[in-house]
PDB file of C-alpha atoms in Angstrom:
ATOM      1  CA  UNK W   1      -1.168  36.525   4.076  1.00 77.00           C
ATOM      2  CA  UNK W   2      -4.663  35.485   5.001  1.00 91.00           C
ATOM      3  CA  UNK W   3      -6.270  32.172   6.315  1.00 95.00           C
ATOM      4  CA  UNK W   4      -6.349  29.183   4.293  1.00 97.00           C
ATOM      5  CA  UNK W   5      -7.587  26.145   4.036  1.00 97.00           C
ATOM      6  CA  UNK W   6      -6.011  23.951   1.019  1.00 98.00           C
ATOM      7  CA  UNK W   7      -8.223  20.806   0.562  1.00 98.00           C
ATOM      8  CA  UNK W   8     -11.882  20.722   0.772  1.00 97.00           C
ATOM      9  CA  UNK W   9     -14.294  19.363  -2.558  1.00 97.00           C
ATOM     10  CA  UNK W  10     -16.789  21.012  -4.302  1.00 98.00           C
ATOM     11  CA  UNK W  11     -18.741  19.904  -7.402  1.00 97.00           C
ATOM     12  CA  UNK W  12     -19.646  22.494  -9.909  1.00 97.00           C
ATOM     13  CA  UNK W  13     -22.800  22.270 -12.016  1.00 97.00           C
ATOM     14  CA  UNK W  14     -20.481  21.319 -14.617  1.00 97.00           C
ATOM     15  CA  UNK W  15     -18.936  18.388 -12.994  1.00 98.00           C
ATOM     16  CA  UNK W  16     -22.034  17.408 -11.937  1.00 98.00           C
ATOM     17  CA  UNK W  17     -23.634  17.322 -15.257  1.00 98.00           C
ATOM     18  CA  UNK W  18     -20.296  15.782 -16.957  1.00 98.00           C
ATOM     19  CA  UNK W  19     -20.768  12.669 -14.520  1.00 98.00           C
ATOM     20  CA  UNK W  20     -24.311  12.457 -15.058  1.00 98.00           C
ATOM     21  CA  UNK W  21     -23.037  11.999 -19.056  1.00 97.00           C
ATOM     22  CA  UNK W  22     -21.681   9.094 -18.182  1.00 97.00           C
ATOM     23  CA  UNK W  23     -22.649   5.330 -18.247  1.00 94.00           C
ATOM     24  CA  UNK W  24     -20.140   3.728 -17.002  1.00 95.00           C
ATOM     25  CA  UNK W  25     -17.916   4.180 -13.254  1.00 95.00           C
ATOM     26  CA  UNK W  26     -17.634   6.537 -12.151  1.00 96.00           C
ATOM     27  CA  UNK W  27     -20.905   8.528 -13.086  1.00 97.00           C
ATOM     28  CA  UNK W  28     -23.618   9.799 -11.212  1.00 98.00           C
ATOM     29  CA  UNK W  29     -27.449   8.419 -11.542  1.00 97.00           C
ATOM     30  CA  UNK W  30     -29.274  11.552  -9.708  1.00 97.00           C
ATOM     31  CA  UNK W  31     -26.966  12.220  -6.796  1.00 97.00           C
ATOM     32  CA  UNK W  32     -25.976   8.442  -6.723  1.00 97.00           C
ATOM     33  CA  UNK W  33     -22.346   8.083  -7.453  1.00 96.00           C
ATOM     34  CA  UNK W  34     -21.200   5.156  -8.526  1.00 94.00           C
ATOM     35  CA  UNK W  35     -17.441   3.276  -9.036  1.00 91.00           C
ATOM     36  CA  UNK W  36     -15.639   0.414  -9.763  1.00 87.00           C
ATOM     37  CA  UNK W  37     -15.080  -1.508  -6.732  1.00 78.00           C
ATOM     38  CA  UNK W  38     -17.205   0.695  -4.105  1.00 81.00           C
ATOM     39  CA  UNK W  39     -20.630   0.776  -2.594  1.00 83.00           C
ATOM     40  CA  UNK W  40     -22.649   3.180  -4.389  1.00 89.00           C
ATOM     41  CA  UNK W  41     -22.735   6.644  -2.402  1.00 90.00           C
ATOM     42  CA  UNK W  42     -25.798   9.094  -1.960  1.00 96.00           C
ATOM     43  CA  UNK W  43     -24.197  12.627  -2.144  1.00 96.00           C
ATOM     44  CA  UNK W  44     -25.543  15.228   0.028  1.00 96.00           C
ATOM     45  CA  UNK W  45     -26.843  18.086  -2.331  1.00 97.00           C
ATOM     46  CA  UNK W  46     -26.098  20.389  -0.335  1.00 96.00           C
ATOM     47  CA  UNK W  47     -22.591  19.523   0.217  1.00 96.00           C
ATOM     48  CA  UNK W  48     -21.902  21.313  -3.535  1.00 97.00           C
ATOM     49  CA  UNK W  49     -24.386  24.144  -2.634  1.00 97.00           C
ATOM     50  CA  UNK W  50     -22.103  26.734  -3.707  1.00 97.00           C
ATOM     51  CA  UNK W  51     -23.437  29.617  -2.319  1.00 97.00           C
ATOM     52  CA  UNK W  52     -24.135  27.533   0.966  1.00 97.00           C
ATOM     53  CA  UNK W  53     -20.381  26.311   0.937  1.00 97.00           C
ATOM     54  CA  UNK W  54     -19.171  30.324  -0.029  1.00 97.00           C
ATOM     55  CA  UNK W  55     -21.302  30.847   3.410  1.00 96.00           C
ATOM     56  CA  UNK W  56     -19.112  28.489   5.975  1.00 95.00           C
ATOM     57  CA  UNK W  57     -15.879  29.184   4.338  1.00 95.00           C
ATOM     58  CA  UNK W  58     -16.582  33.209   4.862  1.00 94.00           C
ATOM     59  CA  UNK W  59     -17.988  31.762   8.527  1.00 93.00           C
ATOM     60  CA  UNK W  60     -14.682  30.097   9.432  1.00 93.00           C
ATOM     61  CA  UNK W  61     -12.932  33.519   8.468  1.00 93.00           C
ATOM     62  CA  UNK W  62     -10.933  31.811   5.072  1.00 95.00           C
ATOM     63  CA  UNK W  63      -9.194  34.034   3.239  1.00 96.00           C
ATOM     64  CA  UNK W  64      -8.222  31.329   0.499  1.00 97.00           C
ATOM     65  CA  UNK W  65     -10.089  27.825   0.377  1.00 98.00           C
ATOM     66  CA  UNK W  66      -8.661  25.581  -2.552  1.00 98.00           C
ATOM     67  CA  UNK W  67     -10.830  22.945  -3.760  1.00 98.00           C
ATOM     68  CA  UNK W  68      -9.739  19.669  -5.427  1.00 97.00           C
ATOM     69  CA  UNK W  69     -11.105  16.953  -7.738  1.00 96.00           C
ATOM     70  CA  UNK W  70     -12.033  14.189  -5.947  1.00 92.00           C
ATOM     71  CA  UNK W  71      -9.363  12.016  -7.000  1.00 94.00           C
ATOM     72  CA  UNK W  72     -11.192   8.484  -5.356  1.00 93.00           C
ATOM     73  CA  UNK W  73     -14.024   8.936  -7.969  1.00 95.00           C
ATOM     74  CA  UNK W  74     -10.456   7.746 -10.247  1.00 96.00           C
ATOM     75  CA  UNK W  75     -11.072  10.330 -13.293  1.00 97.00           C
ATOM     76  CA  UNK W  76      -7.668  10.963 -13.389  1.00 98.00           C
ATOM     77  CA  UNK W  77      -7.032   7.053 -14.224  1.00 97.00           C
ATOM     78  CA  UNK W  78      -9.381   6.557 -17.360  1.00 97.00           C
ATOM     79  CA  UNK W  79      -8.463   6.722 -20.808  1.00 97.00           C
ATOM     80  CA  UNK W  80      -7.484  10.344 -21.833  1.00 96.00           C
ATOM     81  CA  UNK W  81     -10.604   9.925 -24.030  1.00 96.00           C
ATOM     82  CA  UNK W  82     -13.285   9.554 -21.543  1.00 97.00           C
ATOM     83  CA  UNK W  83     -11.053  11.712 -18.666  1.00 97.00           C
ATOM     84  CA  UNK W  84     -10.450  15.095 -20.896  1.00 97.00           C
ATOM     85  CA  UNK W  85     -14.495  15.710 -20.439  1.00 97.00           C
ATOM     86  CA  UNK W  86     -14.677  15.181 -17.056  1.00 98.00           C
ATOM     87  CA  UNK W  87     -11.578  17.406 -16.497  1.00 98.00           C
ATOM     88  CA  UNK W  88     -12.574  20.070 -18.781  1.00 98.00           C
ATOM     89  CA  UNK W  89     -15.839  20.561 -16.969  1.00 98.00           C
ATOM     90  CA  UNK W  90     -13.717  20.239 -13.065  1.00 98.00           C
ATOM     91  CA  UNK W  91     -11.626  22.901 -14.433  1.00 98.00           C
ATOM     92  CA  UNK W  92     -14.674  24.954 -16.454  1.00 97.00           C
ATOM     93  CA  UNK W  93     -16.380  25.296 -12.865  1.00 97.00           C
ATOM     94  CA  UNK W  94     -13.645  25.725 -10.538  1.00 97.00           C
ATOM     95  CA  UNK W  95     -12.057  28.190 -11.978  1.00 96.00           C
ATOM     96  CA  UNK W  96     -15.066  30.442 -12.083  1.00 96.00           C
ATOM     97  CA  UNK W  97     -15.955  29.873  -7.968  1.00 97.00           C
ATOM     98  CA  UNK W  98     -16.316  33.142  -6.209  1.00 97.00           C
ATOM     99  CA  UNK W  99     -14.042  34.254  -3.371  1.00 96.00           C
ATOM    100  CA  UNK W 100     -12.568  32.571  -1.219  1.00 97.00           C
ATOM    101  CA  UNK W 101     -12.486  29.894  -3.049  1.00 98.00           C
ATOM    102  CA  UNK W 102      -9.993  28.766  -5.566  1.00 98.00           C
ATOM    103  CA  UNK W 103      -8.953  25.238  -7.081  1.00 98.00           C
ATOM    104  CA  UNK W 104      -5.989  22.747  -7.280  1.00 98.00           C
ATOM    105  CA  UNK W 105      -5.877  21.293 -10.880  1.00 98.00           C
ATOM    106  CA  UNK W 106      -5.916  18.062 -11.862  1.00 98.00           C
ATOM    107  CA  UNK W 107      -4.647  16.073 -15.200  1.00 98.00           C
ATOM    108  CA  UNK W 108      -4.460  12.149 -16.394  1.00 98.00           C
ATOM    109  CA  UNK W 109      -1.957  10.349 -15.211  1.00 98.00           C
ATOM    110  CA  UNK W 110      -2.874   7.188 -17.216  1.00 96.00           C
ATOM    111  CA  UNK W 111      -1.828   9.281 -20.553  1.00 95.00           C
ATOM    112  CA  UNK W 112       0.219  12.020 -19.210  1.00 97.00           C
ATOM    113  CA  UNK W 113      -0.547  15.342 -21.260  1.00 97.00           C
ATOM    114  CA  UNK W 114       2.081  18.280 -20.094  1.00 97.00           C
ATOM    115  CA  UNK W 115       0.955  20.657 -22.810  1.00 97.00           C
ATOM    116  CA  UNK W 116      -2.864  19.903 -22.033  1.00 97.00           C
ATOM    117  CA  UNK W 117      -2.317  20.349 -17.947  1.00 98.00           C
ATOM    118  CA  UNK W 118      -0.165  23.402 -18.700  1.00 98.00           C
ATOM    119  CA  UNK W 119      -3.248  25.291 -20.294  1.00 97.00           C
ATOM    120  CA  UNK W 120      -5.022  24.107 -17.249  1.00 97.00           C
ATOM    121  CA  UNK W 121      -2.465  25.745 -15.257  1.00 98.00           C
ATOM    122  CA  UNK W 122      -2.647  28.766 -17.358  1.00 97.00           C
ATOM    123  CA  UNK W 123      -6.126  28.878 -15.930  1.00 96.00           C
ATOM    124  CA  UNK W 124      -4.542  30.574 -12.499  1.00 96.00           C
ATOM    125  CA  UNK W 125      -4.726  27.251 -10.779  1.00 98.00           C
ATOM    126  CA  UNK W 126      -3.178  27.092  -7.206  1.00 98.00           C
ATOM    127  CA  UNK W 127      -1.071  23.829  -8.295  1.00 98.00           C
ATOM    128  CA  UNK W 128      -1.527  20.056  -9.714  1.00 98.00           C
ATOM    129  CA  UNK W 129      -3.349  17.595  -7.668  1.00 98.00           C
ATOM    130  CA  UNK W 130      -2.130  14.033  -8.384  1.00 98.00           C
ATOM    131  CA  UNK W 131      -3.825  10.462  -7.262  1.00 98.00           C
ATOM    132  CA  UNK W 132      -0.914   9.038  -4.139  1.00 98.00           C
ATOM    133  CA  UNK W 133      -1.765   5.643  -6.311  1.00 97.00           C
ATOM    134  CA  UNK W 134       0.228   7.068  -9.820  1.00 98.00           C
ATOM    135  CA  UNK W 135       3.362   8.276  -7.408  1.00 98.00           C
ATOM    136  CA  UNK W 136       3.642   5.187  -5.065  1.00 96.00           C
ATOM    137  CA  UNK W 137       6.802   3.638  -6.682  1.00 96.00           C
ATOM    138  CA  UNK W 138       9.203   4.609  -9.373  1.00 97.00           C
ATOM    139  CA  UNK W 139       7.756   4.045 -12.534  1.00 97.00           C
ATOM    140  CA  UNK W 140       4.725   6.097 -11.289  1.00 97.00           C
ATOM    141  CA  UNK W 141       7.148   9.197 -10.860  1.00 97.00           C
ATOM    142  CA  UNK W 142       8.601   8.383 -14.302  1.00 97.00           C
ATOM    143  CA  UNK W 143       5.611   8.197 -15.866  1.00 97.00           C
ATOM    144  CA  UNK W 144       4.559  11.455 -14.033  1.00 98.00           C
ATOM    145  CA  UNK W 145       8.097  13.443 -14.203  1.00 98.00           C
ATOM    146  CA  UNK W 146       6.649  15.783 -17.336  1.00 98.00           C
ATOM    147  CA  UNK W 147       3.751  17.344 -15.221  1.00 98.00           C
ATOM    148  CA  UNK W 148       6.601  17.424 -12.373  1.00 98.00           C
ATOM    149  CA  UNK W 149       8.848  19.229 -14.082  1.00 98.00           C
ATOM    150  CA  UNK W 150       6.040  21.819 -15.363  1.00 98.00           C
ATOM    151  CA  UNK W 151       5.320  22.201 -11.596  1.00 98.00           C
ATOM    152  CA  UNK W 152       9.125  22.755 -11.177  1.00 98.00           C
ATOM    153  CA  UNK W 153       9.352  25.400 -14.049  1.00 98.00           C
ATOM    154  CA  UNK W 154       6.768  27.126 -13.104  1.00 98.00           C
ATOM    155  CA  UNK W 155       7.551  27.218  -9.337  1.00 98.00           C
ATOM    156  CA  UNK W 156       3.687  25.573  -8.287  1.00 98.00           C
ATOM    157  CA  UNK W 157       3.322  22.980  -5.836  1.00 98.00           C
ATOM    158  CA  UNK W 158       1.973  19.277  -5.698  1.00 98.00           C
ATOM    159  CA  UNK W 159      -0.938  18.257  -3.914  1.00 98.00           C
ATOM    160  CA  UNK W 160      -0.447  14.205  -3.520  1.00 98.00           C
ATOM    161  CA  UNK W 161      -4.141  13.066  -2.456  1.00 98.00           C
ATOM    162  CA  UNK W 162      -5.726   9.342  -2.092  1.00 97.00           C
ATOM    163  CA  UNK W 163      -6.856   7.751  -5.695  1.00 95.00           C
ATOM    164  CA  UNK W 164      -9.405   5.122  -6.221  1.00 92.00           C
ATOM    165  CA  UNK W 165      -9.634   2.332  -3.351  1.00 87.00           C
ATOM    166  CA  UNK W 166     -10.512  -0.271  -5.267  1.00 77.00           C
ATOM    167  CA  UNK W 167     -11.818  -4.267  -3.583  1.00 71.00           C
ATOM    168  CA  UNK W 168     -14.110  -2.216  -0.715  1.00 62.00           C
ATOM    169  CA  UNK W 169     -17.564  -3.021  -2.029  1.00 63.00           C
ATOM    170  CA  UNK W 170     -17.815  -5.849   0.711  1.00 73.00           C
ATOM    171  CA  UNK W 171     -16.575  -4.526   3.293  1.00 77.00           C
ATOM    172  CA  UNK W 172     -17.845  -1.753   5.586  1.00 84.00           C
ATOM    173  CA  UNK W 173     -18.049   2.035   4.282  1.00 80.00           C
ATOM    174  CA  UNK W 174     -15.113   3.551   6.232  1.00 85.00           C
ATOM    175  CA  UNK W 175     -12.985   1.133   5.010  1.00 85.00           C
ATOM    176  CA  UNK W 176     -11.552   2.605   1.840  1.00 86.00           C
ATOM    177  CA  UNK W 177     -10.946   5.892   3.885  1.00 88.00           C
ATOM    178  CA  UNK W 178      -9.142   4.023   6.741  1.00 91.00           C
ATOM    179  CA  UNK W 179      -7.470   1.357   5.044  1.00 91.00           C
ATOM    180  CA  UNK W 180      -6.275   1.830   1.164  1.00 92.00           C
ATOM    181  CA  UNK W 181      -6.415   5.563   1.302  1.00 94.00           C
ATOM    182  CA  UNK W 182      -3.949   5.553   4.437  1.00 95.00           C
ATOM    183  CA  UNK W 183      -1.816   2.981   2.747  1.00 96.00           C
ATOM    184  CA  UNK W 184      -1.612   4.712  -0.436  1.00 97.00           C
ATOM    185  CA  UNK W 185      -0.600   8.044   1.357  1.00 97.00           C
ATOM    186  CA  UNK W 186       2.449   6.234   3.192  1.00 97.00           C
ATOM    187  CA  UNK W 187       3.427   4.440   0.106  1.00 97.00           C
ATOM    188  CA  UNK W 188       3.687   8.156  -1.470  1.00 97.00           C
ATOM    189  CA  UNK W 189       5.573   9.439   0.916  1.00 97.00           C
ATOM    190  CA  UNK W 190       8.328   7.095   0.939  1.00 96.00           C
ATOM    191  CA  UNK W 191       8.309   7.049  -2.712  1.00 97.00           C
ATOM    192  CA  UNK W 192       8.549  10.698  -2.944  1.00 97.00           C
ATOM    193  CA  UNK W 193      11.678  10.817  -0.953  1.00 95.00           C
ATOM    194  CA  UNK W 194      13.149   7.546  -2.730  1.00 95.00           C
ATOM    195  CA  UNK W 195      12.445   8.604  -6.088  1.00 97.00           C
ATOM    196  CA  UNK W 196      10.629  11.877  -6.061  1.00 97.00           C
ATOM    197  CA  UNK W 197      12.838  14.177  -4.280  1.00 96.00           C
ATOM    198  CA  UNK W 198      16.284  13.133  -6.388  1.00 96.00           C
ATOM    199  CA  UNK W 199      14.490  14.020  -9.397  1.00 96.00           C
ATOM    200  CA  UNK W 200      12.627  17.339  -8.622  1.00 97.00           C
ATOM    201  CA  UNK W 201      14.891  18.912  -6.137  1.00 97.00           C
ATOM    202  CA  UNK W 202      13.118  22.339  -6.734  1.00 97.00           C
ATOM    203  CA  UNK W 203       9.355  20.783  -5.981  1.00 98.00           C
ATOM    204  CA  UNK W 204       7.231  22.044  -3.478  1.00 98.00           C
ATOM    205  CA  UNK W 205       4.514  19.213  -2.259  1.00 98.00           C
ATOM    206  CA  UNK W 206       2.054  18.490   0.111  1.00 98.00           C
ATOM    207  CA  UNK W 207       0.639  15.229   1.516  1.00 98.00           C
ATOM    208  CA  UNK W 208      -2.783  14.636   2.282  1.00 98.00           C
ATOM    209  CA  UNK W 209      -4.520  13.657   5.941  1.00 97.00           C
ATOM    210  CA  UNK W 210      -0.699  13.741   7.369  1.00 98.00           C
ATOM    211  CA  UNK W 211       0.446  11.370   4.643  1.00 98.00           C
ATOM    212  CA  UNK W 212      -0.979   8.478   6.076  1.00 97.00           C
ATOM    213  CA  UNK W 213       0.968   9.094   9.357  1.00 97.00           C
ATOM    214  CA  UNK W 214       4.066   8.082   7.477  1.00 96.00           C
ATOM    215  CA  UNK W 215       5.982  10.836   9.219  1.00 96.00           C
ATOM    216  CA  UNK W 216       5.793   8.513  12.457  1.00 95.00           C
ATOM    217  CA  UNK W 217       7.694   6.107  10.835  1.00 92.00           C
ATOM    218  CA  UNK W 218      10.914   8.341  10.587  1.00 88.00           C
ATOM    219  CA  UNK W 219      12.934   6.707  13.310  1.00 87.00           C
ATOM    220  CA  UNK W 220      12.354   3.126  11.735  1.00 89.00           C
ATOM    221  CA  UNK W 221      13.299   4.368   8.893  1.00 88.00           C
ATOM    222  CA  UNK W 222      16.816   5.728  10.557  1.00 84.00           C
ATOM    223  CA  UNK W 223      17.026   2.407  11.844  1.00 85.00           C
ATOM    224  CA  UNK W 224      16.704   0.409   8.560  1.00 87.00           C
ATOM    225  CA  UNK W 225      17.830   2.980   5.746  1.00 77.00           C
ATOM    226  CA  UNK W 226      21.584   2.743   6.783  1.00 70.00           C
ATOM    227  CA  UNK W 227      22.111   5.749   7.838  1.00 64.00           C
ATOM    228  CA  UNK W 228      19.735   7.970   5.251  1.00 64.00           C
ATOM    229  CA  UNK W 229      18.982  11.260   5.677  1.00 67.00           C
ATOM    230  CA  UNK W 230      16.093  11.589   8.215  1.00 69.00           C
ATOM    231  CA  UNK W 231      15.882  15.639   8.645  1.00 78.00           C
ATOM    232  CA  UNK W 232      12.780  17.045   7.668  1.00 84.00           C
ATOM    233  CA  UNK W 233      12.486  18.565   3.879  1.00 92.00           C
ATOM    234  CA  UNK W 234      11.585  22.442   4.193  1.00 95.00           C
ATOM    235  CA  UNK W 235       9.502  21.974   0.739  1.00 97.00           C
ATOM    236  CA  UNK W 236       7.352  18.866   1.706  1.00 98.00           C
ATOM    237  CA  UNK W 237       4.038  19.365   4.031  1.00 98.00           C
ATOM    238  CA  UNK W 238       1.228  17.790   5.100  1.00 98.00           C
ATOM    239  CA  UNK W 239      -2.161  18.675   5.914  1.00 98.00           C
ATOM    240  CA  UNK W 240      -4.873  17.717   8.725  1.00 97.00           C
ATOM    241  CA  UNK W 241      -7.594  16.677   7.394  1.00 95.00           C
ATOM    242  CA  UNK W 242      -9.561  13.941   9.463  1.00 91.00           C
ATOM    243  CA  UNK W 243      -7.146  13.836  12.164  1.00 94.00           C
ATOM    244  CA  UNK W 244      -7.489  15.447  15.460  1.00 94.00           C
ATOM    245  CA  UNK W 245      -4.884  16.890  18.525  1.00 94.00           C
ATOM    246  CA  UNK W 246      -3.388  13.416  19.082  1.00 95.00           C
ATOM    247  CA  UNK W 247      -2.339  12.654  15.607  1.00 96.00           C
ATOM    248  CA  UNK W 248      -1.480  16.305  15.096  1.00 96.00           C
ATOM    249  CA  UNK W 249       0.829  16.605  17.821  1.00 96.00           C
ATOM    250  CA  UNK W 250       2.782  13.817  17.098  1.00 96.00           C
ATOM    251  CA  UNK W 251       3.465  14.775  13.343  1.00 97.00           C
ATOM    252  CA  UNK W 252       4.648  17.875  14.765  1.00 96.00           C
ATOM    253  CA  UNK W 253       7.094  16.685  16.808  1.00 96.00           C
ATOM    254  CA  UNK W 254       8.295  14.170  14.064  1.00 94.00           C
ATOM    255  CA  UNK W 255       8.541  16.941  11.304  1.00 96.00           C
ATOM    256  CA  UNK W 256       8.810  20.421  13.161  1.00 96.00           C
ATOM    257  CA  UNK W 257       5.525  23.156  12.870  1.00 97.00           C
ATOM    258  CA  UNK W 258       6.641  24.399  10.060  1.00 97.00           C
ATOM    259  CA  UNK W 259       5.587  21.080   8.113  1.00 97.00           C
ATOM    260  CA  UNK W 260       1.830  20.977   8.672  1.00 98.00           C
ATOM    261  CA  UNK W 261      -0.787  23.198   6.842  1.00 98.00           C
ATOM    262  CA  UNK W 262      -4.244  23.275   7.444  1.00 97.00           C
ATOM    263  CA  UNK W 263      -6.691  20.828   5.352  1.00 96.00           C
ATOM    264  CA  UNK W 264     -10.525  20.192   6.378  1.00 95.00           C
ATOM    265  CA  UNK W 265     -11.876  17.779   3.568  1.00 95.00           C
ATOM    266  CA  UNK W 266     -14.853  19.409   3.467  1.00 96.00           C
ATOM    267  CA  UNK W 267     -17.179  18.061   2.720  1.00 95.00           C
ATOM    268  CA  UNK W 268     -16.536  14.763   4.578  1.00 91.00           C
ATOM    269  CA  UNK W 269     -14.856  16.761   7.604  1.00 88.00           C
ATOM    270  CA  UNK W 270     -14.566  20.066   9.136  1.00 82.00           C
ATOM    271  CA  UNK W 271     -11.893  21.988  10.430  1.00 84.00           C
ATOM    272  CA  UNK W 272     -10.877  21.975  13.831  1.00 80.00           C
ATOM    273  CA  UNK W 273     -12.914  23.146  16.881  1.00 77.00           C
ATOM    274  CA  UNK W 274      -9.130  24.057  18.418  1.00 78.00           C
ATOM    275  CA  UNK W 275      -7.491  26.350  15.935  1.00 81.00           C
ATOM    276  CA  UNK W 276      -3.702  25.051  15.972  1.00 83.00           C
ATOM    277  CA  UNK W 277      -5.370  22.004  17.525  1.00 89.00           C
ATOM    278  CA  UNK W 278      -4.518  23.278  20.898  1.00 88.00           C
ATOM    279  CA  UNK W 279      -0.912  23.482  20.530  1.00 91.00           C
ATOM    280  CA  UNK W 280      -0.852  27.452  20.902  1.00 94.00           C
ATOM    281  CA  UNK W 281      -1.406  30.779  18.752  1.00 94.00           C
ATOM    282  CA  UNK W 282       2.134  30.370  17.146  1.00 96.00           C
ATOM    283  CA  UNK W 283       0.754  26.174  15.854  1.00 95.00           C
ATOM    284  CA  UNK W 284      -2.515  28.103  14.848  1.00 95.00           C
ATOM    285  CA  UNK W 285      -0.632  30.879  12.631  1.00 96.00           C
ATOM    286  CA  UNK W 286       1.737  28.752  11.368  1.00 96.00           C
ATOM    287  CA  UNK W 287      -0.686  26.145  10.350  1.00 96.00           C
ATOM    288  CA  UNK W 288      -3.147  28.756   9.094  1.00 96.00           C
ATOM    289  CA  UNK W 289      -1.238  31.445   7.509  1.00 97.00           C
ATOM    290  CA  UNK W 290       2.173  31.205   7.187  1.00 97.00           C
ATOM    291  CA  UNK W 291       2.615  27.279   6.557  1.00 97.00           C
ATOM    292  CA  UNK W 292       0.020  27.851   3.691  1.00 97.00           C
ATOM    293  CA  UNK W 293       1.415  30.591   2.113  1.00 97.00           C
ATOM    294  CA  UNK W 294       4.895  29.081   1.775  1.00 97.00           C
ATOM    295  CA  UNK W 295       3.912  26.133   0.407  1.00 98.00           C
ATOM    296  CA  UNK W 296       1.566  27.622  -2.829  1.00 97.00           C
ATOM    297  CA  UNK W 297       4.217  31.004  -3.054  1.00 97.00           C
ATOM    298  CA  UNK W 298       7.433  29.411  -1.719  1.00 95.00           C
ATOM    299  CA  UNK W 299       7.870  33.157  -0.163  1.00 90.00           C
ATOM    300  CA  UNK W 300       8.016  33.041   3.750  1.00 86.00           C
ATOM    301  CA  UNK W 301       7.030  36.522   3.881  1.00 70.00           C
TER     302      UNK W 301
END
């Protein structure tokens, strides 16, 4: 078992070149990104410096770093026409990354294609990456259940992460991150336990940046469920990403250690100063190593 980190973003040449294609949102004009209903966004070159980003991870002493598509940009939600080139080059790029990294993949959920994500899977992929916006009620995880159930079969896990914010051009440019993101990320986990968990008993998922801080919201939930079950699921985590001590410790206590994995975001974010986030060497292994590997092998050893 060896240090991980599961979600951090990193643009391949490919990717890069595949939204530069484009005309339309989301695309890229230089390193410009634009989409629907956001500000335009200078990206950082460097940020996607590959050999500069193979540099920190071996700096923070990763062992495994998995990279995601950047589900906001809202590839996953075009047409299956205009998203199979964009997810053909993700997956063209990530797959080839040197050590440590490796990649989550990622697959339309506006024209769900199980045979097409499979032979992304087939790829060596860590898991599926899915938008919190397509599993936020129950016809999302209907629409969804195929690529579930190939997760299920072939015993990978689910990364839930924010989709598109949509309405923030106006407003300031933290508010997508702080506002729809959060709210799509508790929507998903309450939906995942509502109508998620009944139909993929076997799944393995995690939520992003703590789920939104959903977990908090477990002893309303006892209060106005009518007596649901509130004991935490051994198969669902969540990871840190853009949340410090404070948050940390009080999604521990809500859902036990053994819940959260470590997530950094990077680009936007970096990993902790305090490994464990000052709870102690047992938080930092668990969080680090052991966490980690249970959640992508499902082996605790």
């Amino acid at each position: 078992m060896t240090n991980c980190d599961v979600h951090q973003h990193l643009w391949t040449p490919s990717l890069v070149t595949a939204l530069r294609s484009r005309r339309e949102p989301p695309y890229l004009d230089g390193w410009t990104l634009f989409l629907d209903g956001e500000p335009p966004y200078d990206v950082p070159p460097a940020d996607h410096d590959i050999a500069r980003r193979t540099e920190l991870a071996r700096a923070d002493g990763l062992g495994r770093t998995l990279v995601s598509l950047s589900s906001p940009i809202g590839v996953e939600w075009l047409p299956a026409t205009e998203a199979r080139p964009l997810l053909d080059a993700y997956h063209e790029g990530s797959s080839v990354l040197p050590e440590p990294f490796g990649a989550w993949a990622a697959a339309c959920v506006r024209d769900v294609d199980a045979k097409a994500t499979a032979q992304d899977l087939d790829r060596g992929f860590a898991g599926l990456q899915l938008p919190a916006n397509a599993l936020g009620d129950a016809d999302g995880y209907a629409r969804c259940a195929p690529l579930l159930d190939l997760l299920e079969d072939r015993d990978l896990p689910l990364f839930v992460h924010p989709g598109p914010a949509p309405g923030g051009a106006e407003g300031p440019g933290w508010w997508p991150a702080m506002v729809p993101y959060v709210q799509q990320m508790h929507s998903a986990w309450f939906a995942f336990r509502a109508f998620g968990r009944p139909r993929h008993p076997r799944l393995r998922v995690c939520f992003a940046l703590l789920a939104g801080l959903a977990p908090l919201h477990g002893e309303r939930f006892a209060a106005r469920s009518g007596g649901g079950d509130t004991a935490a699921d051994p198969d669902v985590f969540v990871e840190t990403s853009s949340y410090g001590p404070t948050a940390v410790e009080a999604v521990v206590r809500a859902l036990g250690v053994d819940a959260v994995v470590q997530g950094s975001d990077r680009p936007y974010a970096g990993l902790p100063r305090q490994p464990g986030f000052g709870l102690g060497g047992a938080a930092a292994y668990a969080m680090r190593v052991a966490n980690p590997h249970r959640l992508l092998t499902g082996r605790t050893g």
